[in-house]
XYZ file of C-alpha atoms in Angstrom:
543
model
C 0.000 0.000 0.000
C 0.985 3.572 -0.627
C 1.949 5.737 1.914
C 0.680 9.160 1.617
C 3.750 12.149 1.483
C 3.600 14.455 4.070
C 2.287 17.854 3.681
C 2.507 20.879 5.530
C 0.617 23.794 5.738
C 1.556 27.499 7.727
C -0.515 30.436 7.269
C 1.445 33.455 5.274
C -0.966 36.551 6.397
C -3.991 37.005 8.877
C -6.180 36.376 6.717
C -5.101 32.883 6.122
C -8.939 32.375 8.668
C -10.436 29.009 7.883
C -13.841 29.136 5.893
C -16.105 26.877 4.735
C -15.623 23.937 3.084
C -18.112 24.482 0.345
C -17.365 27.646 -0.111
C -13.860 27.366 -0.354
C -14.161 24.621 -2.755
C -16.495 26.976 -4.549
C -13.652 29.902 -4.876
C -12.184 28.343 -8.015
C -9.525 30.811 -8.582
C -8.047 29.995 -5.397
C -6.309 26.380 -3.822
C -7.783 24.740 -1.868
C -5.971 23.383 1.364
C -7.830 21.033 4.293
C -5.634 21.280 7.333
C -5.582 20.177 10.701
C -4.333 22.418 13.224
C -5.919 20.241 16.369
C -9.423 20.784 16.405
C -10.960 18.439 12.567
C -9.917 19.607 9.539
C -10.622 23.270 8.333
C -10.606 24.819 4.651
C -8.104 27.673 3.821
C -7.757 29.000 0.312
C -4.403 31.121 0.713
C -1.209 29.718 2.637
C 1.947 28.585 1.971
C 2.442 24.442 1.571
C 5.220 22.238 1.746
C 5.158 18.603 0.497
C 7.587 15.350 1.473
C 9.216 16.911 4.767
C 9.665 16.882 7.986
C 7.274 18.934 9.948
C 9.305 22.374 9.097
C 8.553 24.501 12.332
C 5.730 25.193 15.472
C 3.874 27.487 12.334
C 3.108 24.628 10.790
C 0.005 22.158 10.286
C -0.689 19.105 8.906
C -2.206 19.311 5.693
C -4.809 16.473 4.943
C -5.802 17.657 1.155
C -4.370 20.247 -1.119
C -6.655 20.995 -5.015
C -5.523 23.601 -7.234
C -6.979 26.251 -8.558
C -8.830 25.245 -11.484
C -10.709 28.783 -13.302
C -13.030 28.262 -15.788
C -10.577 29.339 -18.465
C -8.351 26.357 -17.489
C -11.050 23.830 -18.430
C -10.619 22.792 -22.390
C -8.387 23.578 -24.573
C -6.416 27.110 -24.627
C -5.347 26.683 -28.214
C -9.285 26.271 -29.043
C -9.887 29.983 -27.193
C -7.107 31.227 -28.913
C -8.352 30.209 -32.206
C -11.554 31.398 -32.134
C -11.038 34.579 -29.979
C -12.890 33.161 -26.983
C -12.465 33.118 -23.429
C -14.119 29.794 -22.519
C -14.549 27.063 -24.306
C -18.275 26.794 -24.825
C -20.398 26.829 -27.786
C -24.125 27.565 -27.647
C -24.884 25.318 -30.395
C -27.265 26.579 -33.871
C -31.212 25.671 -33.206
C -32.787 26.224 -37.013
C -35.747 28.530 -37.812
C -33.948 31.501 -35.599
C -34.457 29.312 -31.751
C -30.870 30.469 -31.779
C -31.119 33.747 -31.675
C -29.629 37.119 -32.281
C -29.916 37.562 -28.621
C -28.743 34.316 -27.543
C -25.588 34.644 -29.952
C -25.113 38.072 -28.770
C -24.968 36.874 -25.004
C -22.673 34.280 -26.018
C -20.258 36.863 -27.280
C -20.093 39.195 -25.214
C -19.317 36.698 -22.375
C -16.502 35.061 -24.014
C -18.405 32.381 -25.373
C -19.346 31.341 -28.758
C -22.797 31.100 -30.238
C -24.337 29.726 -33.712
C -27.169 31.779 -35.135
C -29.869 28.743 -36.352
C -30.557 30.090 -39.906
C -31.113 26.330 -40.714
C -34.957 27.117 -42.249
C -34.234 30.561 -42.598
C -34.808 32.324 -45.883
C -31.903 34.087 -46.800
C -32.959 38.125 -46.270
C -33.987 36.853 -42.540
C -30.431 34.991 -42.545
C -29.126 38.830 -43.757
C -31.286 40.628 -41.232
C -29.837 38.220 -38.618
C -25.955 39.152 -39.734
C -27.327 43.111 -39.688
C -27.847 43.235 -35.983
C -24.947 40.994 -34.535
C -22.731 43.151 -37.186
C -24.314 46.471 -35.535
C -23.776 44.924 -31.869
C -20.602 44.394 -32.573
C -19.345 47.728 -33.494
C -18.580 49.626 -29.971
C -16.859 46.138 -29.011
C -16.528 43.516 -30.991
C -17.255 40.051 -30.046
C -17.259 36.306 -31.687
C -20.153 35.019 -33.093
C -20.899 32.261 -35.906
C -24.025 31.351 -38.128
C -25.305 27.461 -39.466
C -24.093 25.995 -42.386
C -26.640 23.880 -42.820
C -26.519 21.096 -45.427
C -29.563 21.552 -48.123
C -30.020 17.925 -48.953
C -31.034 17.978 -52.906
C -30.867 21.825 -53.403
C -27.305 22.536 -54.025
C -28.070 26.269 -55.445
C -29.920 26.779 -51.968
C -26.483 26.032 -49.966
C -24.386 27.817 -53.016
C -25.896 30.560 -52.465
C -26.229 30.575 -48.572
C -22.057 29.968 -49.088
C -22.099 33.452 -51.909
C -23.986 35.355 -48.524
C -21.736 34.232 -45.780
C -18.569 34.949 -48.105
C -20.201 38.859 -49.137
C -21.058 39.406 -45.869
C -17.382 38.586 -44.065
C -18.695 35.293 -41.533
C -15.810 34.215 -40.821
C -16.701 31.090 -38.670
C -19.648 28.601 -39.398
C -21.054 25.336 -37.745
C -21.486 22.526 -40.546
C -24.106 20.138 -40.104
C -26.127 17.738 -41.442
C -23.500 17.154 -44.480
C -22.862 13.576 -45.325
C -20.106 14.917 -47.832
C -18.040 17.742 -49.108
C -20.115 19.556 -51.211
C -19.011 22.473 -53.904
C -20.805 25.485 -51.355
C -18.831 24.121 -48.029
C -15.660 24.036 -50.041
C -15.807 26.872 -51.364
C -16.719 28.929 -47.948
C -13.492 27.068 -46.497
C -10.805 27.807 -48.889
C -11.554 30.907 -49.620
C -9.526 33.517 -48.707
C -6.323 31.250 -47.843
C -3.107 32.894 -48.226
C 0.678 31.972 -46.972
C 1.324 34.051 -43.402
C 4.844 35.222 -42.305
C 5.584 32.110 -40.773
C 5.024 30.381 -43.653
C 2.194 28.893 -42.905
C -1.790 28.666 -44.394
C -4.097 31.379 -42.965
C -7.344 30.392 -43.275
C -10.020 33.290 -42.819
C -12.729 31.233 -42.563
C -13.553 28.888 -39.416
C -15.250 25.673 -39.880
C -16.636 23.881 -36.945
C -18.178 20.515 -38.017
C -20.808 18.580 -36.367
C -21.438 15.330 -36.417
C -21.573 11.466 -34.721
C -19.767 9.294 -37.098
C -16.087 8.504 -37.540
C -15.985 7.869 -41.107
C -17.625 11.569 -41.923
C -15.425 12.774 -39.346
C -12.099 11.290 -41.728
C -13.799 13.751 -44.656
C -13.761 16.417 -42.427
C -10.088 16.247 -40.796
C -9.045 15.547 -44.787
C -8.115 18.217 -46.922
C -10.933 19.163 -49.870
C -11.581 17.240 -52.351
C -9.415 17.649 -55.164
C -11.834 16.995 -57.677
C -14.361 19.375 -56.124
C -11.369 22.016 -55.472
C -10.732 21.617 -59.711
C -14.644 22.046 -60.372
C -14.462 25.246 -58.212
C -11.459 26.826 -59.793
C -12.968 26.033 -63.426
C -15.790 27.993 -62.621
C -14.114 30.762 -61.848
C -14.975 30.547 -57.544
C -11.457 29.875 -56.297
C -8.357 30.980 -57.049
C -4.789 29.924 -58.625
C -3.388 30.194 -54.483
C -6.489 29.349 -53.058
C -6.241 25.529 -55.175
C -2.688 25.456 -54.336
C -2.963 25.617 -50.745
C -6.134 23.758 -49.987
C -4.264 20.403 -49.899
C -2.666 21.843 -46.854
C -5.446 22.389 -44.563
C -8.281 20.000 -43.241
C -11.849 20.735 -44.243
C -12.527 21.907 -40.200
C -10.680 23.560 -37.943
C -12.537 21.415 -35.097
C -15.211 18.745 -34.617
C -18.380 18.663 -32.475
C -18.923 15.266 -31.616
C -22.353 15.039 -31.512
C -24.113 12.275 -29.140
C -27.903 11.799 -28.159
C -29.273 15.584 -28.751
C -32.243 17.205 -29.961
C -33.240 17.295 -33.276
C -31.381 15.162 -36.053
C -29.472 12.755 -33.809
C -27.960 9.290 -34.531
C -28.640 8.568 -30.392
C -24.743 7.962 -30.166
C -23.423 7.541 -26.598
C -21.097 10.125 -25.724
C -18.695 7.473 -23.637
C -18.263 5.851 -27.103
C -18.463 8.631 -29.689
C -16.239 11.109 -27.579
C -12.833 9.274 -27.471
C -13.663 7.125 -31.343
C -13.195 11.230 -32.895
C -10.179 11.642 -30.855
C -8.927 8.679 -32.550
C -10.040 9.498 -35.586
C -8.205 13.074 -35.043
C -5.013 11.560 -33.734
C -4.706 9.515 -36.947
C -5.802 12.089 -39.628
C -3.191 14.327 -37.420
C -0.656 12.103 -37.946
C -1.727 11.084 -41.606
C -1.625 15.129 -42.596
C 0.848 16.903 -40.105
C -0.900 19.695 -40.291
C 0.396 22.401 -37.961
C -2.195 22.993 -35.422
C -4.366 20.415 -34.032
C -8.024 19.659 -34.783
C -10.016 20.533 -31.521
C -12.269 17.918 -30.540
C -15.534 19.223 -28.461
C -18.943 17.229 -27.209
C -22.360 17.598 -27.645
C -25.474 16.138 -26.772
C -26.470 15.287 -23.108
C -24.475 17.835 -21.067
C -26.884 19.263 -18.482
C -25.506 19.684 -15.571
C -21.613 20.071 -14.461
C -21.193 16.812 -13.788
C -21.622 16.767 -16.971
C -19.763 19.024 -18.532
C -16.528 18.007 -16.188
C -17.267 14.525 -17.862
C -16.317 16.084 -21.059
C -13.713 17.822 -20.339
C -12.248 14.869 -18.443
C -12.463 12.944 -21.233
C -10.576 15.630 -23.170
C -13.048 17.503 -24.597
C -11.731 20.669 -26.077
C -14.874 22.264 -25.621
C -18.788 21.681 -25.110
C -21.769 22.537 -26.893
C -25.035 23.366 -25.471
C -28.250 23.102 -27.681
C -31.891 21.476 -25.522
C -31.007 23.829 -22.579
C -30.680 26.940 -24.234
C -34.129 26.449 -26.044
C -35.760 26.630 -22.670
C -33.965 30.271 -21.922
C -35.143 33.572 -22.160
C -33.146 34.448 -25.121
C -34.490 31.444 -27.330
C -36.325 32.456 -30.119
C -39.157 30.167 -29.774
C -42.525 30.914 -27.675
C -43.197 30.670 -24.042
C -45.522 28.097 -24.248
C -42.454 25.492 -25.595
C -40.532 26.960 -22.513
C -43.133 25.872 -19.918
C -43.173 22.347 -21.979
C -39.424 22.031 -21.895
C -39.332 23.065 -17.941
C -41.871 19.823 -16.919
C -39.869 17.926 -18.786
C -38.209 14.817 -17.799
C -35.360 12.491 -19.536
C -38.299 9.970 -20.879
C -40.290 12.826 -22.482
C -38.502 12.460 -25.545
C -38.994 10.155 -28.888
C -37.773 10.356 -32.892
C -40.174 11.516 -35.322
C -40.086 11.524 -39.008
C -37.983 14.813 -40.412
C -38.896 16.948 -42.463
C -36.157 17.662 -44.559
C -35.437 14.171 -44.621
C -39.147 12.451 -45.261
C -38.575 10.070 -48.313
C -35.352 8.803 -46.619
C -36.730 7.995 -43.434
C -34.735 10.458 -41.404
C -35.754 11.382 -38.190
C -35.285 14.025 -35.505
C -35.680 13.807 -31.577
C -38.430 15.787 -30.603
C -40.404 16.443 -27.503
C -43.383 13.859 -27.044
C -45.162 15.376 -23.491
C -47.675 17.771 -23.957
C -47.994 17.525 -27.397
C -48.950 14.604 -30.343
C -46.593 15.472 -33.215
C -44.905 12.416 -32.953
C -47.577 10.326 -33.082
C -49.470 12.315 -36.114
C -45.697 12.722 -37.959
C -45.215 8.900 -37.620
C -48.727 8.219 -39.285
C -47.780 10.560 -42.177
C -44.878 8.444 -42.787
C -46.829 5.139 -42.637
C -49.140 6.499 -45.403
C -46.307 7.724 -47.508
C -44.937 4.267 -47.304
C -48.678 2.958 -48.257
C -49.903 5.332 -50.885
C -47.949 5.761 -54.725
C -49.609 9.325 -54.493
C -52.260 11.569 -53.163
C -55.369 9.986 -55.023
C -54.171 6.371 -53.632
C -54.287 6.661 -50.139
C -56.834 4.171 -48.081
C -60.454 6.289 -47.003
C -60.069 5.922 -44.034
C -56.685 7.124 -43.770
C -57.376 9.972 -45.795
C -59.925 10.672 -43.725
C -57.538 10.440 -40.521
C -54.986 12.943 -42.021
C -57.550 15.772 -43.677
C -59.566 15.896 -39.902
C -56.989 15.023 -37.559
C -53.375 16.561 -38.660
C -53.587 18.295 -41.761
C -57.234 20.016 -40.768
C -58.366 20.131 -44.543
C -58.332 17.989 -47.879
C -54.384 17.181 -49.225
C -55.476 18.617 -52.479
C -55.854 22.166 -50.808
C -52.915 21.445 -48.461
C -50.942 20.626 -52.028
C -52.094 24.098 -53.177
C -50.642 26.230 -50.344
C -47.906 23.500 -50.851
C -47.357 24.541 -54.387
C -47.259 28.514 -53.272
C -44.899 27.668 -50.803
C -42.004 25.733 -53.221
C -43.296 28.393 -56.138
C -41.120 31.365 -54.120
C -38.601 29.413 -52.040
C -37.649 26.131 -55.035
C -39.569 25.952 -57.678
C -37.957 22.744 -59.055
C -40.094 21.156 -56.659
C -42.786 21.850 -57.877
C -41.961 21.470 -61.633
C -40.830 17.681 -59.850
C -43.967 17.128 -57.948
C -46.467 17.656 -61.508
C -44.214 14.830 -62.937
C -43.796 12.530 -59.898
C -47.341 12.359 -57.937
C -44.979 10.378 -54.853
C -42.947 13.224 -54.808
C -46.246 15.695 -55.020
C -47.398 13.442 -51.679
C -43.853 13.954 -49.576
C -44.588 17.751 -50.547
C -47.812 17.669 -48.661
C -47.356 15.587 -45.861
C -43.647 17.943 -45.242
C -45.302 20.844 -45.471
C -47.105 19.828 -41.766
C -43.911 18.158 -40.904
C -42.151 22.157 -41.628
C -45.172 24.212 -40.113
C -44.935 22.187 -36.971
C -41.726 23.700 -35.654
C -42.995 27.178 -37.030
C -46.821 26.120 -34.682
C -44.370 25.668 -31.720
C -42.207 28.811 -32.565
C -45.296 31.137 -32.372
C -47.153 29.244 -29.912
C -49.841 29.222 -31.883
C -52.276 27.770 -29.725
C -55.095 26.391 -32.122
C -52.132 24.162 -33.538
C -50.870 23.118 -29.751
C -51.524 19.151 -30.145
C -49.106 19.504 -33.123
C -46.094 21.574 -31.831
C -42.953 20.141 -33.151
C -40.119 20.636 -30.421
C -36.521 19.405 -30.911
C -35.792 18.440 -28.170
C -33.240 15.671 -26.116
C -33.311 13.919 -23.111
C -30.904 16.453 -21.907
C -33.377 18.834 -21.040
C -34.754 16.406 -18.143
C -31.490 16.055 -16.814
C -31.674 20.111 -16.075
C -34.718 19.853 -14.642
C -33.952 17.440 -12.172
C -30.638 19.472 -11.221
C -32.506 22.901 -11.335
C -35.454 21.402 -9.314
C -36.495 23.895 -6.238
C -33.637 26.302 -7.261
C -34.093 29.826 -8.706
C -33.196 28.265 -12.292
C -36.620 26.045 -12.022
C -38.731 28.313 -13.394
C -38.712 29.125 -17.313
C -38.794 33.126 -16.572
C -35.063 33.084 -14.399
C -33.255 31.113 -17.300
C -31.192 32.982 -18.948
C -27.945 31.293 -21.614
C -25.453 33.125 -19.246
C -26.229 32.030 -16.141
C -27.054 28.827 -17.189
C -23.606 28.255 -19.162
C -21.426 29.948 -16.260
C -23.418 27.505 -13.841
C -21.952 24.982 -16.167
C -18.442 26.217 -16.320
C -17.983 26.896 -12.703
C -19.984 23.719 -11.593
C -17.680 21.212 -13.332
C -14.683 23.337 -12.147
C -16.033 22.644 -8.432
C -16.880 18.765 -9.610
C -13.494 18.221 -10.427
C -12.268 20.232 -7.484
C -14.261 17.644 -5.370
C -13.327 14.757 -6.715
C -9.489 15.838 -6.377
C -10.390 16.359 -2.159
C -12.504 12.940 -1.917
C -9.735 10.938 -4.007
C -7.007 12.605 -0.676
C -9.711 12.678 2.182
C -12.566 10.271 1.503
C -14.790 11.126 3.893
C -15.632 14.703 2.262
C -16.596 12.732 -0.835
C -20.545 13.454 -2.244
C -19.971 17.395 -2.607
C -22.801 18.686 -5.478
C -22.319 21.969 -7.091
C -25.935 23.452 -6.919
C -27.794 26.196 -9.441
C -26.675 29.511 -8.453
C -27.726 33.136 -9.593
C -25.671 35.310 -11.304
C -24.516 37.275 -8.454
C -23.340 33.957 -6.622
C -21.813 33.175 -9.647
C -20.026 36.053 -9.340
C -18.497 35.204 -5.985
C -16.913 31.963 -7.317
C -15.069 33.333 -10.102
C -12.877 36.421 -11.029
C -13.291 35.566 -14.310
C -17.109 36.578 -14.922
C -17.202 40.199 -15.687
């Protein structure tokens, strides 16, 4: 057995006063020493300590425990900050249809923290407006911010030119999701721009941070672009002579979001599993490439509490991304109806539903099931789809189902609003859906599949049986850990408090575990919800 090295612990001013163990455990900034000077051990978060002596003089006291300071800047990765221009390394992660808003972006920002605008579902002047007022909230004092690439499955003019706005409008970081591939838009936003520094290295302007849950799209990420796409883009005129010359230098992201059982389009992944497979994945492509700076690794999906989060960044997360939480904040661009849904709910309140931007391929997306029947109603679309060769074929009596109970009138008037719809926003589905009367079905039954979310967003409450909430089990996780505290409520969350209750929390976590691994019997401390102002108190770091 181990023998433990003696430490030793004087007090260097008179203020070295014992305080409470909690609290002092709390004061991350500061070490943390339990001593014994003859009457049970006391906390002290200044002193001087000795280790693997003799007891040096009568000044001196044994020290049962000693934890380092551990601020909230310390957690992560520092090279992650640096790249991004961020003080801590979390990323309030893009919602689509604006739940990730201007105001939840901005807060992210201005606190050191990164934030995705969701202009997945976003036309593109609302995507424009949305650039407008971060640009103009930026201007006094600038802060970080980033906006969704979001892949357009089947309408590659749709992401070109979402790429053409982000490039005319200077974005200079974006969160890619949903790809499956490279595609002509993505490489195109990444390359551009790339030029040789003074060091002789590749500057690359433009930040990519990919999401995703599988290793083998996580290879086409950490590889360089494509060279057959990068030879289609400089043909064309969109990239060029340097820009193809360098690409092969870079990888397609700067860092990954491993993405594990989350809200919306999810593959359910564990985070134990997926977390360290993309590290491996990195450390290989790293090696494979030797590029010059290392792809960050961070986690999403699940983290809802800091025991949580100090999980992750145990595991070597380089960051962690936030998404279910946020929705239920006062900042979320959604209505307050789906914030008193999200606060009841608990882990088990969640299910997959047919997507809608995925229908024919039977994707699906994790959505909220209490208080509302979209999943049900979504899945008996599908069935129908999977039934029916077109609109005129479906069964009576499901037709009669669908018109009365989800769609609320007959498909062929649902088809015309449909057909209005695609005639402004894609009109090669329509031209697609004359021809193709399956196709002309998926139309219809999407376009209730779409309006859902949009139902939810404006708490419209005539359509309240149908609200469409992404949403993971993540959100009962906060519930439980916010229950009877402040935070509780829908009205006293706010994305900075809740993040910094995140960030300091697993700082204290790990703090704890350091003190119960030395002195067992202080083992089963629990950081708890804390306002802003208590916050405050625990770290010099908050502004």
């Amino acid at each position: 057995m181990l023998e433990s090295v003696p430490s030793w612990w004087r007090a260097t001013s008179p203020d070295d006063s014992a305080v409470d163990i909690r609290k002092a455990l709390e004061t991350i900034d500061s070490p943390f020493f339990l001593v014994d000077r003859g009457n049970g051990p006391e906390a002290h978060t200044s002193g001087e300590i000795r280790l693997g002596c003799d007891k040096p003089g009568d000044q001196w006291h044994p020290a049962l425990a000693t934890v380092r300071a551990l601020p909230i800047s310390a957690l992560g990765s520092r090279s992650f900050l640096k790249r991004h221009g961020l003080r801590f390394p979390y990323v309030m992660g893009a919602m689509a249809n604006g739940i990730t808003s201007e105001a939840m972006v901005e807060a992210a920002g201005k606190n050191g923290m990164m934030g995705f605008f969701g202009s997945g579902g976003c036309t593109l002047p609302r995507i424009k407006e949305a650039i407008a007022r971060l640009k103009q909230a930026a201007e006094t004092k600038p802060f970080p911010f980033g906006f969704n690439f979001l892949h357009h499955h089947g309408a590659p003019e749709a992401e070109m030119a979402l790429c053409e706005l982000y490039l005319k409008e200077g974005i200079r970081c974006v969160s890619a999701a949903a790809f499956l591939t490279m595609t002509m838009a993505l490489v195109r936003y990444r390359v551009t721009g790339i030029h040789l520094g003074e060091d002789g290295r590749v500057v690359t302007p433009n930040k990519v941070i990919a999401k995703l849950s599988r290793e083998e799209l996580a290879e086409k990420f950490m590889s360089p672009p494509p060279a057959e796409i990068l030879n289609k883009l400089h043909a064309r005129g969109l990239i060029t002579d340097t820009e193809l010359a360098l690409a092969p230098r870079i990888p397609m992201a700067d860092d990954i979001t491993a993405e594990a059982d989350s809200g919306g389009h999810t593959d359910n992944r564990p985070a134990l599993a997926l977390l360290p497979a993309i590290q491996a994945v990195r450390d290989r492509m790293m090696a494979t490439h030797g590029y010059p700076e290392k792809i960050g690794v961070g986690l999403a999906g699940g983290i809802a509490a800091p025991v949580s989060a100090t999980a992750a960044y145990a595991m070597g997360a380089d960051y962690i991304l936030t998404g279910t939480i946020n929705q239920g904040c006062r900042e979320a661009g959604t209505s307050d109806k789906v914030k008193a849904l999200l606060a009841q709910a608990r882990q088990a309140d969640v299910t997959m539903a047919p997507a809608a931007d995925m229908f024919e391929m039977g994707g699906k997306v994790q959505v909220l099931k209490r208080g509302t029947m979209f999943a049900m109603r979504a899945a008996k679309l599908l069935a129908v789809y999977q039934s029916a060769r077109s609109l005129d074929d479906i069964a009576d009596a499901d037709r009669a189902f669908v018109e009365t109970k989800i769609l609320g009138k007959p498909v062929h008037e649902v088809w015309n609003d449909t057909k209005t719809f695609f005639d402004d926003r894609d009109p090669t589905q329509v031209a697609k859906a004359e021809t193709d009367p399956r196709h002309k079905m998926a139309l219809v039954f999407r376009s209730y599949l779409g309006q859902a979310s949009l139902w939810a967003i404006q708490g419209l409450e005539k359509r309240s049986g149908d609200y469409q909430i992404w949403c993971g089990p993540a959100i009962g996780a906060f519930n439980a850990w916010t229950h009877g505290t402040p935070l509780a409520g829908p009205e006293n969350r706010d994305v900075t408090t809740v993040a910094f209750n995140l960030l300091i929390g697993a700082s204290v976590e790990a703090r704890s575990r350091i003190l119960a691994s030395q002195y067992p019997s202080l083992a089963g401390f629990r950081f708890l919800p804390k306002t802003s102002a208590e916050l405050a108190a625990c770290s010099r770091e908050i502004d």
